[in-house]
Amino acid sequence: MYKELTIAQRTIMTPGPVEAHPAVLQAMTNRILGQFDPNFLAIMDEVKEMIKQPFGTKNKEAFAIDGTSRAGLEAALIALIEPGDKVLIPAYGRFAFLLGEICERAQAQVKYVEKEWTAPFAPAEVIKEIDAFQPKIVAMVHGETANGQMQPLAEIGQYCRAKDIFFVVDMVATYGGVALSVDDWCVDLAIAGTQKCLSVPSGLSLVTYNERVEAVLNARYQKELGLSKTDRNKRHIMSNYLDLSQLQRYWNTERINHHTEATSMIYALHEGLRMLLNEGLDAAYQRHLTNEGALVAGLEAMGLSIYGEKATKMPTVTPIFIPEGVDGEAVREEMLHSFGVEIASSFGDLKGKIWRIGNMGYSSRKENILHVLAALEGALLYQQAPISAGKALIAALNYYQKTT
Amino acid sequence: MYKELTIAQRTIMTPGPVEAHPAVLQAMTNRILGQFDPNFLAIMDEVKEMIKQPFGTKNKEAFAIDGTSRAGLEAALIALIEPGDKVLIPAYGRFAFLLGEICERAQAQVKYVEKEWTAPFAPAEVIKEIDAFQPKIVAMVHGETANGQMQPLAEIGQYCRAKDIFFVVDMVATYGGVALSVDDWCVDLAIAGTQKCLSVPSGLSLVTYNERVEAVLNARYQKELGLSKTDRNKRHIMSNYLDLSQLQRYWNTERINHHTEATSMIYALHEGLRMLLNEGLDAAYQRHLTNEGALVAGLEAMGLSIYGEKATKMPTVTPIFIPEGVDGEAVREEMLHSFGVEIASSFGDLKGKIWRIGNMGYSSRKENILHVLAALEGALLYQQAPISAGKALIAALNYYQKTT
């Protein structure tokens, strides 16, 4: 016999998934509505409008995809890519290679520009590569959770627009936690997730795109066989499930029968967006900055060093060098099992070298910052690591007092 | 300012999404756990085992995909299909063409065998077509929600196995409501959903497959670029998000970093499966049969006719001819808006000709059967349709008394 779920109490300070907002968890207890019930369609329409605000866009199109963030990334890229298309991917962290993996599988011709992960690109470097490669698409990550760095986008976007190149940006780790300006930055297609700064469980991704992308979608639209045997289109998108040209017609007034919308997750998304907009976007961004400041003050007071360029550091992720001689995984396990506090390791070359502390959405709260500092200090001291004891919490509290 | 969600009270008697089990809705209020938290991994492991039981399989592999049912269908088909592969699709309803749409997009060479939607195929008809076309894959729908018919699978599956052909079956509309025998029927790869007889919200799909399929997945596995730059494989699956060879390694002890699992939906799935197994599979199937019997007795007493062959009718969907002169959509709207009861229309040639009443999962309850009969009778009488008044509820109640 299987037993009832018992879920441990955790303070989640990873770069996602993070703690869901209590109003979001509550929303999921609502009864199911039929997917074409007018009550449900009204909720979808509100969600559409709310999604646009953290993106900083007046685009007509914005909606959710029933899949985790990488479902949105794949839907976005395969919407634009036809076999042989050239895609430029400037990579200053791990997730650029996920974009590349998706593009390669869509049979694009991909060129990577690589650099040290300690900082993003100077826009001029990317522009030089655009001139050399002449891509159809430039795909980038706005905030790299793997290393905590954030790419300035405006100049690159404006250059792409002038050259009629599509600019696709992964905003999964910044949406809701950092001010975004999709329109001003000339981002044609932007993708976000729910499990980070929105404080909604993982399971949906969010997209928005402009008329340049819509024109491509209209040219590639193929109504599916079960609904029409005549509307065939040789340029159709390679996936049915992740076909933005169909999804758009499910979310707009045409309401074609595509998938069965993930009812409870849409309830959750509605409430997550509503909580964020009620707090006020500027207030939410400031909250993330304040909590980041306190966290960094505490970590540095402990004697730990932050990885990467400070000027381009994401407020939502703080990567920390694991002190020499310390077993990073043993510390993480002590924190999880004894303190109930979760922090993250990293990927690739940074695996074993840094920890990452998230500061996202509902997890970005004063008490969580203090919990994570206390647990990290405790676990390090228990391992006899050479850190300054008794300084971190005072530094963080002083920071809060100074700024709030 | 956006207002709090207000969800109407509905009795959902469509073929999905249906009412979620209260224990399932409650489960989603649990706190988030990190995706690699041992507590969460233990839940995933239990889910894996529980998924197998309604499928009737001892397969090693069974897991959930973070997407609605058609995400599972697409993942299943693209796992096996390489460009040019021959796929035979016997179609006795609408959803066979969704399988075809997916196969065509995966560049398969698809042959459809079509027939009247009133009944499924005699196995011999399909076997004849297999001999003629010599496909690599036969893909079929077990229960067609569009027309309420159900395909006998054992003979076809055994023939495919003998000929070393892959047999892929969509069990979305029967899983949890009808006894399934994936192993005995020689189904190599089966797909189900959550929003029908499992009484879990839409948003996940379930798959199980045997060692024949696993061998293909092992031959096609490509570790993604963000995790390894060397493990390239020319035969890789065309999608990253829906790549079963990666998803398997996320769900098993290898635990590769693929997507961020949809935490709350997995909690919901755990509880939905647990409720079903606690009730007992045989008891649940009998409940669906009893409620179907009462529904049909009531409808026939009202003077309505059931569409399609009775011997092969699904217990979980009842298609009814709309009486001549009656505006089917007006009746559905009256039922929804005045009675709060939802039933479905249909697709293709059956649009405007039949209604469909679902009888699935938590919605398959005596009070719901009585509600839907009362509401349908009321809406029809209000439209002055020529039906027998005052008979339906008595017939249903007599049926219950006789059988329980």
Coordinates of C-alpha atoms in Angstrom, one line a residue, chain B residues 6-335:
Chain B
T6 CA -13.5 32.8 -8.8
I7 CA -14.2 29.3 -10.1
A8 CA -17.8 28.3 -11.0
Q9 CA -19.2 25.1 -9.6
R10 CA -19.6 22.6 -12.4
T11 CA -20.5 19.0 -12.8
I12 CA -18.1 18.0 -15.6
M13 CA -19.4 15.2 -17.7
T14 CA -17.2 15.6 -20.8
P15 CA -14.6 13.1 -21.8
G16 CA -12.0 15.2 -20.1
P17 CA -10.8 17.2 -18.4
V18 CA -12.9 15.8 -15.5
E19 CA -13.3 16.7 -11.9
A20 CA -10.1 16.1 -9.9
H21 CA -10.3 13.9 -6.8
P22 CA -10.4 16.1 -3.6
A23 CA -7.3 14.4 -2.3
V24 CA -5.5 15.4 -5.5
L25 CA -6.4 19.0 -5.2
Q26 CA -5.4 19.0 -1.6
A27 CA -2.0 17.4 -2.5
M28 CA -1.1 20.4 -4.7
T29 CA -1.1 22.7 -1.6
N30 CA 2.0 21.0 -0.4
R31 CA 5.2 23.0 -0.3
I32 CA 7.7 22.8 -3.2
L33 CA 10.6 20.4 -2.9
G34 CA 13.8 20.8 -4.9
Q35 CA 13.9 18.5 -7.9
F36 CA 16.8 16.5 -6.6
D37 CA 15.7 16.6 -2.9
P38 CA 15.7 12.9 -1.7
N39 CA 12.2 13.4 -0.5
F40 CA 11.1 14.3 -4.0
L41 CA 13.1 11.6 -5.7
A42 CA 11.3 9.0 -3.4
I43 CA 8.0 10.4 -4.6
M44 CA 9.1 10.1 -8.2
D45 CA 10.1 6.5 -7.6
E46 CA 6.7 5.6 -6.1
V47 CA 4.9 7.3 -9.0
K48 CA 7.0 5.2 -11.4
E49 CA 5.8 2.0 -9.8
M50 CA 2.2 3.1 -9.5
I51 CA 1.9 4.2 -13.1
K52 CA 2.6 0.6 -14.3
Q53 CA -0.4 -0.9 -12.5
P54 CA -3.3 0.6 -14.5
F55 CA -1.3 -0.1 -17.7
G56 CA -1.1 -3.8 -16.8
T57 CA 2.6 -4.0 -17.3
K58 CA 5.8 -5.3 -15.6
N59 CA 7.9 -3.0 -17.8
K60 CA 11.0 -1.6 -16.1
E61 CA 10.3 1.9 -17.6
A62 CA 7.2 4.0 -16.8
F63 CA 7.2 7.7 -16.0
A64 CA 5.5 11.0 -16.5
I65 CA 6.2 13.7 -19.1
D66 CA 5.6 17.3 -18.2
G67 CA 3.1 18.1 -20.9
T68 CA -0.5 17.2 -21.7
S69 CA -1.4 13.8 -23.3
R70 CA -0.3 14.8 -26.8
A71 CA 3.2 15.6 -25.5
G72 CA 3.4 11.9 -24.5
L73 CA 2.1 10.8 -27.9
E74 CA 4.7 12.9 -29.6
A75 CA 7.5 11.8 -27.3
A76 CA 6.5 8.2 -28.0
L77 CA 6.3 8.4 -31.7
I78 CA 9.4 10.5 -32.3
A79 CA 11.4 8.1 -30.1
L80 CA 10.9 5.4 -32.6
I81 CA 10.6 7.2 -35.9
E82 CA 13.5 8.1 -38.1
P83 CA 12.9 9.9 -41.4
G84 CA 11.4 7.7 -44.0
D85 CA 10.1 5.0 -41.5
K86 CA 6.8 3.4 -42.4
V87 CA 4.0 3.9 -40.0
L88 CA 0.6 2.3 -40.4
I89 CA -2.3 4.1 -38.7
P90 CA -5.7 2.4 -38.7
A91 CA -8.2 5.2 -38.1
Y92 CA -11.7 4.6 -36.7
G93 CA -12.0 8.1 -35.2
R94 CA -10.4 11.6 -34.9
F95 CA -7.5 11.0 -32.7
A96 CA -5.8 8.5 -35.1
F97 CA -5.2 11.6 -37.2
L98 CA -3.4 13.3 -34.4
L99 CA -1.0 10.3 -34.3
G100 CA -0.7 10.7 -38.1
E101 CA 0.0 14.4 -37.8
I102 CA 2.8 13.8 -35.3
C103 CA 4.3 11.0 -37.5
E104 CA 4.1 13.1 -40.6
R105 CA 6.0 15.9 -38.8
A106 CA 8.6 13.4 -37.8
Q107 CA 9.0 12.7 -41.5
A108 CA 7.6 9.2 -41.4
Q109 CA 5.9 7.6 -44.4
V110 CA 2.4 7.3 -43.1
K111 CA -0.4 5.0 -44.4
Y112 CA -3.9 5.5 -43.0
V113 CA -6.5 2.8 -43.1
E114 CA -9.9 4.4 -42.7
K115 CA -13.3 3.1 -41.9
E116 CA -16.7 4.3 -40.6
W117 CA -16.3 5.7 -37.1
T118 CA -19.2 3.6 -35.8
A119 CA -17.0 0.7 -34.8
P120 CA -13.3 -0.2 -34.5
F121 CA -11.5 -2.6 -36.8
A122 CA -11.8 -6.3 -36.9
P123 CA -8.2 -7.4 -36.1
A124 CA -8.0 -9.3 -39.4
E125 CA -8.5 -6.1 -41.4
V126 CA -5.5 -4.5 -39.7
I127 CA -3.4 -7.6 -40.1
K128 CA -4.1 -7.6 -43.8
E129 CA -3.0 -4.0 -44.1
I130 CA 0.2 -4.8 -42.1
D131 CA 1.0 -7.5 -44.6
A132 CA 0.5 -5.2 -47.5
F133 CA 2.4 -2.2 -46.1
Q134 CA 5.1 -3.8 -44.0
P135 CA 5.4 -0.9 -41.6
K136 CA 8.1 -0.4 -38.9
I137 CA 5.4 0.8 -36.5
V138 CA 1.7 0.3 -36.1
A139 CA 0.1 3.2 -34.1
M140 CA -3.5 3.0 -32.9
V141 CA -5.9 4.6 -30.5
H142 CA -7.3 2.2 -27.8
G143 CA -10.4 4.3 -27.0
E144 CA -11.5 7.1 -29.4
T145 CA -13.1 9.9 -27.3
A146 CA -14.5 11.4 -30.5
N147 CA -16.9 8.6 -31.1
G148 CA -16.8 6.4 -28.0
Q149 CA -15.5 3.2 -29.7
M150 CA -12.7 0.9 -28.4
Q151 CA -10.3 -1.2 -30.4
P152 CA -9.5 -4.9 -29.4
L153 CA -5.8 -4.9 -29.4
A154 CA -4.5 -8.4 -28.5
E155 CA -4.5 -10.0 -31.9
I156 CA -3.0 -7.0 -33.6
G157 CA -0.3 -6.7 -31.0
Q158 CA 0.6 -10.4 -31.1
Y159 CA 0.9 -10.2 -34.9
C160 CA 3.1 -7.2 -34.7
R161 CA 5.4 -8.9 -32.2
A162 CA 5.7 -12.0 -34.4
K163 CA 6.7 -9.7 -37.3
D164 CA 9.0 -7.6 -35.2
I165 CA 6.9 -4.5 -35.7
F166 CA 6.5 -1.9 -33.0
F167 CA 3.0 -1.5 -31.6
V168 CA 2.3 2.0 -30.2
V169 CA -1.0 2.6 -28.5
D170 CA -2.7 5.7 -27.3
M171 CA -4.5 4.7 -24.0
V172 CA -5.3 8.3 -22.9
A173 CA -9.1 7.8 -22.7
T174 CA -9.1 4.3 -21.2
Y175 CA -6.2 4.4 -18.6
G176 CA -7.7 4.0 -15.2
G177 CA -11.3 3.4 -16.4
V178 CA -10.9 0.2 -18.4
A179 CA -8.8 -2.9 -17.7
L180 CA -5.6 -2.6 -19.7
S181 CA -3.0 -5.4 -20.4
V182 CA -0.1 -3.8 -22.1
D183 CA 2.1 -6.9 -21.7
D184 CA -0.5 -9.5 -22.8
W185 CA -1.5 -7.3 -25.7
C186 CA 2.1 -7.0 -26.8
V187 CA 2.0 -3.2 -26.8
D188 CA 5.6 -1.9 -27.0
L189 CA 4.9 1.6 -26.1
A190 CA 1.7 2.9 -24.4
I191 CA 0.7 6.5 -23.6
A192 CA -1.9 7.8 -21.1
G193 CA -3.0 11.1 -19.7
T194 CA -4.0 12.4 -16.3
Q195 CA -7.1 14.5 -16.9
K196 CA -9.4 11.7 -17.6
C197 CA -9.9 8.5 -15.5
L198 CA -7.1 9.4 -13.1
S199 CA -8.9 12.4 -11.8
V200 CA -5.8 14.5 -11.9
P201 CA -5.6 17.9 -13.6
S202 CA -4.4 18.1 -17.2
G203 CA -0.7 18.8 -17.6
L204 CA 1.1 15.4 -17.5
S205 CA 1.2 12.4 -19.7
L206 CA 2.3 8.9 -18.8
V207 CA 4.3 6.5 -20.8
T208 CA 5.5 2.9 -20.4
Y209 CA 7.6 0.9 -22.8
N210 CA 9.5 -2.4 -22.9
E211 CA 13.0 -3.5 -23.7
R212 CA 12.4 -3.5 -27.4
V213 CA 11.8 0.3 -27.2
E214 CA 14.6 0.8 -24.7
A215 CA 17.1 -0.7 -27.1
V216 CA 16.1 1.9 -29.7
L217 CA 16.4 4.7 -27.1
N218 CA 19.9 3.5 -26.1
A219 CA 21.0 3.5 -29.7
R220 CA 19.7 7.0 -30.2
Y221 CA 20.7 8.6 -26.9
Q222 CA 22.5 11.9 -27.1
K223 CA 23.6 13.6 -23.9
E224 CA 22.9 17.3 -24.3
L225 CA 25.6 19.8 -25.2
G226 CA 25.3 21.7 -21.9
L227 CA 26.3 18.6 -20.1
S228 CA 28.8 17.0 -22.5
K229 CA 30.4 18.2 -25.7
T230 CA 31.5 14.8 -26.9
D231 CA 28.4 12.5 -26.7
R232 CA 27.0 13.3 -30.1
N233 CA 24.8 10.8 -31.9
K234 CA 23.6 11.2 -35.5
R235 CA 20.5 9.2 -34.9
H236 CA 19.4 11.5 -31.9
I237 CA 15.7 12.1 -31.4
M238 CA 14.5 15.3 -33.0
S239 CA 13.2 17.0 -29.9
N240 CA 15.2 17.8 -26.7
Y241 CA 12.2 18.4 -24.5
L242 CA 10.4 15.3 -25.6
D243 CA 13.4 13.0 -25.8
L244 CA 12.5 9.7 -24.0
S245 CA 16.1 8.6 -24.0
Q246 CA 17.0 11.6 -21.8
L247 CA 13.8 11.5 -19.8
Q248 CA 14.4 7.9 -18.8
R249 CA 17.8 8.9 -17.5
Y250 CA 16.2 11.8 -15.5
W251 CA 13.7 9.4 -13.9
N252 CA 16.1 6.6 -13.2
T253 CA 19.1 6.5 -10.9
E254 CA 21.3 8.3 -13.3
R255 CA 19.3 11.5 -12.6
I256 CA 20.7 13.6 -15.4
N257 CA 19.7 17.3 -15.3
H258 CA 17.0 17.6 -17.9
H259 CA 14.0 19.8 -17.2
T260 CA 12.8 21.0 -13.7
E261 CA 10.2 18.5 -12.8
A262 CA 6.6 19.9 -12.3
T263 CA 6.6 19.4 -8.6
S264 CA 2.9 20.1 -7.7
M265 CA 1.6 18.1 -10.7
I266 CA 3.8 15.1 -9.5
Y267 CA 2.2 15.4 -6.0
A268 CA -1.2 15.4 -7.7
L269 CA -0.3 12.4 -9.9
H270 CA 1.0 10.5 -6.8
E271 CA -2.3 11.0 -5.0
G272 CA -4.5 10.3 -8.1
L273 CA -2.7 7.0 -8.6
R274 CA -2.9 6.2 -4.9
M275 CA -6.6 6.9 -4.7
L276 CA -7.2 4.7 -7.7
L277 CA -5.1 1.8 -6.4
N278 CA -6.6 2.1 -2.9
E279 CA -10.1 1.8 -4.4
G280 CA -8.8 -1.2 -6.3
L281 CA -8.5 -1.3 -10.1
D282 CA -11.2 -3.9 -10.5
A283 CA -13.6 -1.9 -8.3
A284 CA -12.8 1.2 -10.3
Y285 CA -13.5 -0.5 -13.6
Q286 CA -16.8 -1.9 -12.2
R287 CA -17.8 1.6 -11.0
H288 CA -17.3 2.9 -14.5
L289 CA -19.4 0.1 -16.0
T290 CA -22.2 0.5 -13.5
N291 CA -22.4 4.3 -14.0
E292 CA -22.3 3.8 -17.8
G293 CA -25.2 1.3 -17.5
A294 CA -27.3 3.7 -15.5
L295 CA -26.5 6.5 -17.9
V296 CA -27.4 4.6 -21.0
A297 CA -30.6 3.2 -19.4
G298 CA -31.6 6.8 -18.6
L299 CA -30.8 8.2 -22.0
E300 CA -32.7 5.4 -23.8
A301 CA -35.7 5.8 -21.4
M302 CA -35.7 9.4 -22.5
G303 CA -36.0 8.2 -26.1
L304 CA -32.5 9.1 -27.2
S305 CA -30.2 6.8 -29.3
I306 CA -26.6 5.9 -28.6
Y307 CA -24.2 6.3 -31.5
G308 CA -22.1 3.3 -32.7
E309 CA -21.7 -0.4 -32.1
K310 CA -22.7 -1.4 -28.5
A311 CA -20.3 -4.3 -28.2
T312 CA -17.2 -2.1 -28.7
K313 CA -18.5 1.0 -26.9
M314 CA -16.2 2.6 -24.3
P315 CA -17.6 2.6 -20.8
T316 CA -16.0 6.0 -20.3
V317 CA -17.7 7.9 -23.2
T318 CA -21.3 7.8 -24.4
P319 CA -22.1 9.4 -27.7
I320 CA -25.7 10.3 -28.3
F321 CA -27.5 11.3 -31.5
I322 CA -28.8 14.8 -31.2
P323 CA -32.6 14.4 -32.0
E324 CA -33.6 15.9 -35.3
G325 CA -34.7 19.5 -35.1
V326 CA -32.8 20.1 -31.9
D327 CA -30.0 22.7 -31.7
G328 CA -27.3 20.7 -30.0
E329 CA -25.2 23.7 -29.0
A330 CA -28.2 25.5 -27.5
V331 CA -28.9 22.5 -25.4
R332 CA -25.2 22.3 -24.2
E333 CA -25.3 26.0 -23.3
E334 CA -28.5 25.7 -21.4
M335 CA -27.1 22.8 -19.5

